[in-house]
Short mmCIF file of C-alpha atoms and ligand atoms in Angstrom, two decimals:
data_model
loop_
_atom_site.label_atom_id
_atom_site.label_comp_id
_atom_site.label_asym_id
_atom_site.label_seq_id
_atom_site.Cartn_x
_atom_site.Cartn_y
_atom_site.Cartn_z
CA MET K 3 0.00 0.00 0.00
CA PRO K 4 2.50 2.72 0.95
CA GLY K 5 3.05 5.19 -1.88
CA PHE K 6 6.37 6.12 -0.27
CA GLU K 7 7.82 2.93 -1.67
CA LEU K 8 7.73 4.37 -5.16
CA PHE K 9 9.01 7.88 -4.64
CA GLY K 10 10.96 9.56 -7.34
CA GLU K 11 11.28 12.16 -10.04
CA ASN K 12 7.56 12.97 -10.15
CA GLU K 13 7.47 14.12 -6.55
CA ARG K 14 10.83 15.90 -6.80
CA LYS K 15 9.69 17.94 -9.79
CA GLU K 16 6.48 19.09 -8.11
CA VAL K 17 8.25 19.97 -4.85
CA ASN K 18 10.96 21.88 -6.73
CA ASP K 19 8.30 24.00 -8.46
CA VAL K 20 7.22 25.13 -5.00
CA LEU K 21 10.74 25.62 -3.66
CA ASP K 22 11.70 27.63 -6.74
CA ASN K 23 9.07 30.27 -6.04
CA GLY K 24 9.10 29.94 -2.25
CA VAL K 25 5.34 30.12 -1.72
CA LEU K 26 4.76 27.30 0.76
CA MET K 27 1.20 28.32 1.51
CA ARG K 28 -1.78 27.24 -0.56
CA TYR K 29 -3.64 30.57 -0.43
CA GLY K 30 -2.62 34.03 -1.63
CA PHE K 31 0.75 35.42 -2.79
CA ASP K 32 -0.57 35.21 -6.37
CA GLY K 33 2.17 37.35 -7.90
CA MET K 34 5.05 35.25 -6.50
CA ARG K 35 3.77 31.80 -7.46
CA ASN K 36 4.79 31.58 -11.12
CA GLY K 37 1.42 29.99 -11.74
CA HIS K 38 1.96 27.10 -9.30
CA TRP K 39 -1.10 26.10 -7.27
CA LYS K 40 -0.27 22.57 -6.14
CA ALA K 41 -3.08 22.18 -3.59
CA LYS K 42 -5.68 23.38 -6.10
CA GLU K 43 -4.22 21.12 -8.77
CA LEU K 44 -4.32 18.10 -6.47
CA GLU K 45 -7.93 18.88 -5.54
CA ARG K 46 -8.89 18.89 -9.23
CA ALA K 47 -7.01 15.60 -9.74
CA LEU K 48 -8.85 14.03 -6.80
CA GLU K 49 -12.24 15.21 -8.11
CA ASP K 50 -11.38 13.61 -11.41
CA LYS K 51 -10.14 10.30 -9.95
CA LEU K 52 -12.92 10.02 -7.38
CA GLN K 53 -15.68 11.27 -9.70
CA VAL K 54 -17.04 13.92 -7.32
CA LYS K 55 -17.83 17.60 -7.63
CA HIS K 56 -15.62 18.78 -4.78
CA ALA K 57 -12.42 17.81 -2.98
CA GLN K 58 -11.00 19.85 -0.10
CA LEU K 59 -7.46 19.09 0.97
CA VAL K 60 -6.66 19.30 4.67
CA SER K 61 -3.69 18.64 6.94
CA SER K 62 -4.41 14.98 7.77
CA GLY K 63 -6.94 12.18 7.51
CA THR K 64 -7.94 12.85 11.11
CA ALA K 65 -8.57 16.48 10.14
CA ALA K 66 -10.59 15.24 7.15
CA VAL K 67 -12.90 13.22 9.42
CA SER K 68 -13.22 16.18 11.82
CA VAL K 69 -14.01 18.60 8.98
CA ALA K 70 -16.50 16.20 7.35
CA LEU K 71 -18.40 15.78 10.62
CA GLY K 72 -18.18 19.50 11.45
CA VAL K 73 -19.47 20.77 8.11
CA ALA K 74 -22.32 18.28 8.26
CA GLY K 75 -23.34 19.87 11.55
CA VAL K 76 -22.35 17.11 14.00
CA GLY K 77 -21.68 18.52 17.47
CA ALA K 78 -22.63 18.60 21.14
CA GLY K 79 -25.47 16.27 22.02
CA ASP K 80 -25.12 14.17 18.85
CA GLU K 81 -24.21 10.51 18.59
CA VAL K 82 -22.16 9.10 15.72
CA ILE K 83 -22.21 5.38 15.00
CA MET K 84 -18.77 3.95 14.19
CA PRO K 85 -17.20 0.46 14.09
CA THR K 86 -15.18 -1.31 16.80
CA PHE K 87 -12.47 -2.04 14.23
CA THR K 88 -11.04 1.22 12.91
CA PHE K 89 -8.26 3.67 13.55
CA VAL K 90 -8.37 5.82 16.71
CA ALA K 91 -8.97 8.90 14.53
CA SER K 92 -12.66 7.93 14.25
CA PHE K 93 -13.51 8.58 17.90
CA GLU K 94 -10.92 11.36 18.22
CA ALA K 95 -12.67 13.36 15.47
CA ILE K 96 -16.15 12.72 16.88
CA MET K 97 -15.09 13.77 20.37
CA MET K 98 -13.24 16.86 19.14
CA LEU K 99 -16.64 18.21 18.09
CA GLY K 100 -18.17 17.41 21.46
CA ALA K 101 -20.22 14.52 20.05
CA THR K 102 -20.39 10.98 21.41
CA PRO K 103 -18.97 7.97 19.55
CA ILE K 104 -21.22 4.90 19.61
CA LEU K 105 -19.14 1.87 18.80
CA VAL K 106 -20.93 -1.07 17.21
CA ASP K 107 -19.98 -4.53 16.00
CA ILE K 108 -18.41 -5.34 12.67
CA ASP K 109 -19.44 -8.29 10.48
CA GLU K 110 -17.53 -10.55 8.08
CA THR K 111 -16.80 -7.53 5.85
CA LEU K 112 -14.57 -6.30 8.74
CA THR K 113 -16.65 -3.11 8.67
CA LEU K 114 -19.94 -1.91 10.22
CA ASP K 115 -22.61 -4.59 10.61
CA PRO K 116 -25.84 -2.99 9.32
CA LYS K 117 -27.94 -4.97 11.85
CA ALA K 118 -25.82 -3.69 14.73
CA VAL K 119 -26.10 -0.16 13.34
CA GLU K 120 -29.87 -0.36 13.29
CA ARG K 121 -29.95 -1.54 16.91
CA ALA K 122 -27.73 1.37 18.00
CA ILE K 123 -29.90 4.18 16.61
CA THR K 124 -31.42 6.53 19.19
CA SER K 125 -33.11 9.93 19.04
CA LYS K 126 -29.61 11.47 19.36
CA THR K 127 -28.04 9.68 16.40
CA LYS K 128 -26.88 12.13 13.74
CA ALA K 129 -24.52 10.16 11.50
CA ILE K 130 -23.35 6.69 10.53
CA MET K 131 -19.64 6.50 9.80
CA PRO K 132 -18.48 3.28 8.11
CA VAL K 133 -14.71 2.85 7.94
CA HIS K 134 -13.51 0.94 4.88
CA MET K 135 -10.64 -0.78 6.68
CA CYS K 136 -7.79 -2.49 4.88
CA GLY K 137 -8.91 -1.68 1.35
CA SER K 138 -12.46 -3.02 1.36
CA MET K 139 -15.88 -1.68 2.10
CA ALA K 140 -18.99 -1.83 4.20
CA ASN K 141 -22.33 -2.86 2.71
CA LEU K 142 -23.08 0.67 1.57
CA ASP K 143 -26.52 -0.04 0.09
CA ALA K 144 -27.72 -1.44 3.42
CA LEU K 145 -26.21 1.46 5.37
CA LYS K 146 -27.62 4.03 2.95
CA THR K 147 -31.09 2.55 3.32
CA ILE K 148 -30.81 2.78 7.12
CA ALA K 149 -29.48 6.35 6.91
CA ASP K 150 -32.29 7.43 4.58
CA THR K 151 -34.97 5.71 6.67
CA HIS K 152 -33.83 7.45 9.85
CA ASN K 153 -32.77 10.72 8.20
CA LEU K 154 -29.11 10.32 9.19
CA LEU K 155 -25.89 11.40 7.51
CA LEU K 156 -23.65 8.77 5.92
CA ILE K 157 -19.97 9.70 6.17
CA GLU K 158 -17.42 7.31 4.67
CA ASP K 159 -13.93 7.01 6.13
CA ALA K 160 -12.09 5.74 3.06
CA CYS K 161 -8.63 6.59 4.41
CA GLN K 162 -7.39 3.03 3.81
CA ALA K 163 -9.31 2.33 0.64
CA ILE K 164 -8.49 4.85 -2.08
CA GLY K 165 -8.95 3.12 -5.43
CA GLY K 166 -11.64 0.71 -4.20
CA SER K 167 -15.17 0.96 -5.56
CA TYR K 168 -18.75 -0.09 -4.86
CA LYS K 169 -21.22 -0.69 -7.68
CA GLY K 170 -19.00 1.26 -10.03
CA LYS K 171 -18.53 4.27 -7.76
CA PRO K 172 -15.25 5.15 -6.03
CA LEU K 173 -15.30 4.54 -2.27
CA GLY K 174 -15.74 7.84 -0.44
CA SER K 175 -18.05 9.23 -3.16
CA ILE K 176 -21.17 7.34 -2.08
CA GLY K 177 -22.06 8.89 1.28
CA ASP K 178 -22.84 12.55 1.99
CA LEU K 179 -19.12 13.09 2.54
CA GLY K 180 -15.99 10.93 2.18
CA CYS K 181 -12.63 11.16 3.93
CA PHE K 182 -9.11 10.27 2.81
CA SER K 183 -5.70 10.27 4.45
CA PHE K 184 -2.41 10.92 2.70
CA ASP K 185 -0.20 10.21 5.70
CA PHE K 186 3.14 8.51 5.21
CA VAL K 187 1.84 4.92 5.04
CA LYS K 188 -1.21 5.38 2.84
CA THR K 189 -1.53 4.36 -0.84
CA ILE K 190 -0.99 7.97 -1.93
CA THR K 191 1.09 10.05 0.45
CA CYS K 192 1.72 13.77 0.94
CA GLY K 193 3.91 13.06 4.00
CA GLU K 194 0.96 14.35 6.00
CA GLY K 195 -2.38 15.29 4.48
CA GLY K 196 -5.98 14.36 3.90
CA ALA K 197 -9.05 15.23 1.87
CA VAL K 198 -12.79 15.58 2.24
CA ILE K 199 -14.88 14.86 -0.85
CA THR K 200 -18.55 15.58 -1.51
CA ASN K 201 -21.09 16.28 -4.24
CA SER K 202 -22.78 18.88 -2.04
CA ASP K 203 -21.98 22.50 -2.94
CA LYS K 204 -23.02 23.54 0.56
CA TYR K 205 -20.71 21.12 2.41
CA ALA K 206 -17.87 21.92 0.00
CA GLY K 207 -18.18 25.65 0.69
CA TYR K 208 -18.29 25.00 4.41
CA ALA K 209 -15.21 22.74 4.23
CA ASP K 210 -13.28 25.39 2.26
CA HIS K 211 -14.00 28.03 4.92
CA TYR K 212 -13.95 25.85 8.05
CA SER K 213 -10.52 24.37 7.31
CA ASP K 214 -9.07 27.91 7.08
CA HIS K 215 -10.35 29.81 10.15
CA GLY K 216 -13.72 30.50 8.52
CA HIS K 217 -12.18 32.64 5.74
CA ASP K 218 -14.62 33.08 2.87
CA HIS K 219 -11.76 33.28 0.31
CA VAL K 220 -13.42 36.14 -1.55
CA GLY K 221 -11.08 38.75 -3.04
CA ASN K 222 -7.29 38.72 -2.73
CA ASP K 223 -6.66 40.38 0.63
CA ARG K 224 -6.78 37.81 3.45
CA GLY K 225 -6.90 40.62 6.01
CA LYS K 226 -10.15 41.90 4.54
CA GLU K 227 -11.98 38.61 4.03
CA SER K 228 -15.13 38.03 6.01
CA HIS K 229 -15.83 35.02 8.23
CA PRO K 230 -19.37 33.71 7.91
CA PHE K 231 -18.74 31.31 10.82
CA LEU K 232 -16.00 30.10 13.17
CA GLY K 233 -13.37 27.82 11.76
CA TYR K 234 -9.99 26.31 12.58
CA ASN K 235 -6.67 25.72 10.83
CA PHE K 236 -6.68 22.37 9.06
CA ARG K 237 -4.80 23.65 5.99
CA ILE K 238 -2.39 21.53 3.99
CA SER K 239 0.88 23.20 2.96
CA GLU K 240 1.76 23.69 -0.68
CA LEU K 241 4.85 21.48 -0.20
CA HIS K 242 2.80 18.55 1.06
CA ALA K 243 0.27 19.00 -1.73
CA ALA K 244 3.13 18.98 -4.25
CA VAL K 245 4.27 15.56 -3.02
CA GLY K 246 0.71 14.25 -3.35
CA LEU K 247 0.43 15.64 -6.85
CA GLY K 248 3.53 13.68 -7.84
CA GLN K 249 1.99 10.58 -6.26
CA ILE K 250 -1.50 10.78 -7.73
CA LYS K 251 -0.10 10.81 -11.23
CA GLN K 252 1.08 7.25 -10.49
CA MET K 253 -2.08 6.09 -8.73
CA ASP K 254 -3.35 3.80 -11.49
CA GLU K 255 0.05 2.15 -11.68
CA PHE K 256 0.13 1.70 -7.86
CA LEU K 257 -3.30 0.08 -7.91
CA ALA K 258 -2.33 -2.29 -10.72
CA ILE K 259 0.78 -3.42 -8.80
CA GLN K 260 -1.27 -3.92 -5.63
CA LYS K 261 -3.79 -6.05 -7.48
CA ARG K 262 -1.11 -8.21 -9.10
CA ASN K 263 0.66 -8.83 -5.77
CA TYR K 264 -2.61 -9.45 -3.92
CA GLU K 265 -3.77 -12.03 -6.44
CA ILE K 266 -0.54 -14.02 -6.36
CA ILE K 267 -0.74 -14.37 -2.57
CA ARG K 268 -4.49 -14.94 -2.46
CA SER K 269 -4.51 -17.70 -5.04
CA ALA K 270 -1.71 -19.49 -3.14
CA ILE K 271 -3.39 -19.45 0.27
CA ALA K 272 -6.86 -20.08 -1.17
CA LYS K 273 -5.71 -23.68 -1.70
CA ILE K 274 -5.87 -24.21 2.07
CA ASP K 275 -9.47 -25.27 2.82
CA GLU K 276 -9.57 -23.93 6.40
CA VAL K 277 -8.63 -20.40 5.32
CA THR K 278 -11.48 -18.04 4.49
CA PHE K 279 -11.30 -14.51 3.10
CA ARG K 280 -13.03 -11.36 4.26
CA ALA K 281 -16.49 -10.85 2.75
CA VAL K 282 -16.69 -8.19 0.07
CA PRO K 283 -20.24 -6.84 -0.46
CA GLU K 284 -21.79 -7.62 -3.83
CA GLY K 285 -20.70 -5.07 -6.41
CA GLY K 286 -17.60 -4.12 -4.42
CA GLU K 287 -14.04 -4.07 -5.68
CA GLU K 288 -11.24 -3.86 -3.14
CA SER K 289 -8.30 -1.47 -3.49
CA TYR K 290 -6.06 -4.52 -2.92
CA GLY K 291 -4.00 -2.58 -0.37
CA PHE K 292 -4.32 -5.51 2.07
CA LEU K 293 -5.18 -9.19 1.92
CA SER K 294 -7.38 -10.16 4.89
CA PHE K 295 -8.14 -13.76 5.76
CA SER K 296 -9.29 -15.84 8.70
CA LEU K 297 -8.04 -18.92 10.49
CA PRO K 298 -10.52 -21.28 12.18
CA THR K 299 -9.79 -20.01 15.74
CA LEU K 300 -8.13 -17.17 17.67
CA GLU K 301 -5.50 -19.65 18.88
CA LYS K 302 -4.62 -20.66 15.31
CA ALA K 303 -4.46 -17.03 14.19
CA ARG K 304 -1.97 -16.29 16.99
CA LYS K 305 0.11 -19.34 16.07
CA THR K 306 0.05 -18.33 12.41
CA MET K 307 1.39 -14.88 13.36
CA ASP K 308 4.20 -16.59 15.33
CA ALA K 309 4.95 -18.82 12.36
CA PHE K 310 4.98 -15.80 10.01
CA LYS K 311 7.45 -14.02 12.27
CA ALA K 312 9.68 -17.08 12.53
CA ASN K 313 9.75 -17.33 8.74
CA GLY K 314 10.38 -13.67 8.00
CA VAL K 315 6.85 -12.89 6.76
CA ASP K 316 6.46 -9.27 7.85
CA VAL K 317 3.76 -6.55 7.53
CA CYS K 318 0.93 -8.86 8.63
CA PHE K 319 -1.33 -7.68 11.45
CA HIS K 320 -3.41 -9.55 14.01
CA TYR K 321 -5.51 -6.61 15.16
CA TYR K 322 -6.96 -8.50 18.12
CA ASP K 323 -3.58 -8.18 19.83
CA ASN K 324 -2.82 -4.68 18.56
CA SER K 325 -3.51 -1.56 20.59
CA TRP K 326 -4.19 0.82 17.73
CA HIS K 327 -7.02 -0.43 15.58
CA TYR K 328 -9.36 -2.43 17.76
CA ILE K 329 -11.43 -1.54 20.80
CA ARG K 330 -10.05 -4.33 23.00
CA GLU K 331 -6.93 -2.34 23.95
CA TRP K 332 -8.35 1.19 23.91
CA GLN K 333 -8.04 1.73 27.68
CA HIS K 334 -7.61 5.48 27.23
CA LEU K 335 -11.03 5.69 25.59
CA LYS K 336 -12.79 3.25 27.92
CA SER K 337 -11.63 5.11 31.02
CA LEU K 338 -11.86 8.52 29.28
CA LYS K 339 -8.33 9.75 29.97
CA THR K 340 -8.18 13.33 28.69
CA LEU K 341 -5.91 16.26 29.47
CA TYR K 342 -8.91 18.54 29.84
CA PRO K 343 -12.45 18.29 31.20
CA VAL K 344 -15.00 16.60 28.97
CA SER K 345 -18.68 17.53 29.02
CA GLN K 346 -20.95 15.57 31.32
CA GLU K 347 -22.99 14.63 28.28
CA VAL K 348 -20.03 12.87 26.60
CA LYS K 349 -19.04 11.26 29.93
CA ASP K 350 -22.54 9.88 30.36
CA GLY K 351 -22.71 9.00 26.69
CA LEU K 352 -19.54 6.89 26.91
CA ALA K 353 -20.35 5.13 30.19
CA TYR K 354 -21.61 2.12 28.19
CA LEU K 355 -18.02 1.29 27.19
CA GLU K 356 -17.10 0.24 30.73
CA THR K 357 -19.32 -2.82 30.55
CA LYS K 358 -20.20 -3.38 26.91
CA SER K 359 -18.75 -6.49 25.27
CA TYR K 360 -18.38 -7.04 21.57
CA ALA K 361 -18.47 -10.82 21.19
CA GLN K 362 -19.17 -10.76 17.46
CA SER K 363 -16.30 -8.35 16.73
CA ASP K 364 -13.96 -10.25 19.07
CA ASP K 365 -14.71 -13.49 17.25
CA ILE K 366 -14.12 -11.99 13.79
CA ILE K 367 -11.05 -9.90 14.63
CA GLY K 368 -9.63 -12.72 16.75
CA LYS K 369 -9.48 -15.03 13.73
CA ASN K 370 -8.46 -12.41 11.19
CA ILE K 371 -5.03 -11.58 9.86
CA SER K 372 -4.55 -8.67 7.44
CA CYS K 373 -1.38 -8.48 5.38
CA LEU K 374 -0.20 -5.29 3.77
CA ILE K 375 0.40 -5.54 0.03
CA LYS K 376 3.55 -3.65 -0.83
CA LEU K 377 4.28 -1.89 -4.08
CA SER K 378 8.03 -2.47 -4.14
CA TRP K 379 7.91 -6.29 -4.19
CA THR K 380 8.97 -7.95 -7.42
CA GLU K 381 6.80 -10.73 -8.79
CA ALA K 382 9.43 -13.28 -7.73
CA GLU K 383 9.48 -11.86 -4.19
CA VAL K 384 5.70 -12.07 -3.95
CA ALA K 385 5.74 -15.71 -5.13
CA GLU K 386 8.40 -16.54 -2.54
CA ARG K 387 6.40 -14.77 0.16
CA ALA K 388 3.23 -16.63 -0.82
CA LYS K 389 5.06 -19.93 -0.51
CA LYS K 390 6.36 -19.05 2.96
CA MET K 391 2.87 -18.01 4.07
CA VAL K 392 1.30 -21.23 2.82
CA ASN K 393 3.93 -23.33 4.58
CA ALA K 394 3.52 -21.41 7.82
CA ILE K 395 -0.28 -21.71 7.78
CA ARG K 396 -0.18 -25.42 6.91
CA ALA K 397 2.27 -26.08 9.74
CA VAL K 398 -0.12 -24.43 12.20
CA LEU K 399 -3.21 -26.22 10.89
CA ASP K 400 -1.60 -29.67 10.82
CA TYR K 401 -0.23 -29.21 14.31
C1 PLP V 22 -4.83 6.78 8.57
C2 PLP V 22 -6.25 6.77 8.95
C3 PLP V 22 -6.90 7.90 9.46
C4 PLP V 22 -6.20 9.15 9.86
O1 PLP V 22 -5.32 9.66 8.97
P1 PLP V 22 -4.06 10.56 9.43
O2 PLP V 22 -3.72 11.22 8.14
O3 PLP V 22 -2.99 9.64 9.90
O4 PLP V 22 -4.54 11.51 10.44
C5 PLP V 22 -8.27 7.84 9.70
N1 PLP V 22 -8.96 6.72 9.47
C6 PLP V 22 -8.36 5.61 9.00
C7 PLP V 22 -9.19 4.39 8.73
C8 PLP V 22 -6.99 5.59 8.75
O5 PLP V 22 -6.42 4.47 8.32
#
C-alpha cells in the first residue's frame, strides 16, 4: 500500500516547483507563485479520480474526518455510530466536536454490521460512519437505506481504501461526505495530508471556509476577508500538496501493482481449505491494499502470526492483539483519559463502554489476519512470500 515505496522524479519535480518560487502556503501570494497552485491542482485531480464535484485538501486524515463531521453539523449532544475495528482517529474526530462515539460490531466484511447499526440508533443519532478498513468496504446499500430511513448522515472514512469501488462508484463518493488520508503509510502520500470529498456545494463551501479559520476566500486580501462562521486551521501546505500531486499521477500504476501482488498471494493461500477470506459486499471491488483472511480459531491465528514471524513474513497484522485499531486495547477511551475536562454529556454518553462487550467483533477480529500488500515487491518476491505463508499456515493447521 505505501506510496512512499515508489518515490521519485515525479514528486521531486512538483516539490521543486514550489521551492523555486518559495510560496509554501496554498492561499494568496498570487504574484510570487509563477502559476503554481499545487493544492488546487491536487484537488482537481482528486475530483477527477474520485468522480465527485468537490475535494477539499486538509492537513491529515484525522482532520478530514473532523471537517467532514463538522461541516455536516455534527456537534454537542449528537451521537455518531462507528465500528469497533477502525483507527483511533474515528472517535478522536467525533469527540473533538463534542459529540459521542457509539461503537458497534463489525461483520464478516470487517466493517460496520448494518444490523448492529440499526440496533444502536437513538433519538440522538446524527450520523453513521463506516470505515472501509484495509482496502475493502462496508455494505453501503444497506447502510444508505438505514441512513435514509432514519434521516441520518452517511460519512465514509475511506482513508485506507483509495482506489476501491462499490457498484461502479469510487469509495468515499457514495455517502454525503468521504474522507481520505495521505499520511506517510497510505496508498498515496503527501507526507501528512488528507481530503474531504462531496457532491454537495453547501458542504464543499463550508469545508473550504472551516478548514481555514472561517475565511470566505473572496477577493485577494486575506486581512479583509469576512468570516461567515468560526473555523480552525486544518490547511495543507503547498509542499505537502506537491508531493501528493507527484503521487496521484502514479495512482493507477500503484493500484495495478497492488492487485497483481494481492492475487498471487491470495490464489496461493486459497488452496488451504480452512482459510477463508473477508467478505466483500456484492458489487464491491477492493483497493487490494491488504489481503485479509481468517483462520478457524483465535488460537490458530496467533500461532500463524508466530509462524509468520519465525519465517520472515512481515507486515501482517493480528488486530486483536494490537492496541491501535481495535477496541479491546483502547483503555484510554474506555476510562476517558483526557488532558482537559469533557462535558458531562459525553461522559454519560460513553459510560456504556465500561461494561459493553463485543463478542461478534472479538470473534471476527480474533481469527483475522490482514497483510499489507507492498508496491516495491517484485513478482518473484511475492511468489516466494506466498510460498512461505502457505507453509507457515499449513504447519499451524496440521499441528
Ligand atoms: C490513517 C487513517 C486515518 C487518519 O489519517 P491521518 O492522516 O494519519 O490523520 C483515519 N482513518 C483511518 C481508517 C486511517 O487508516
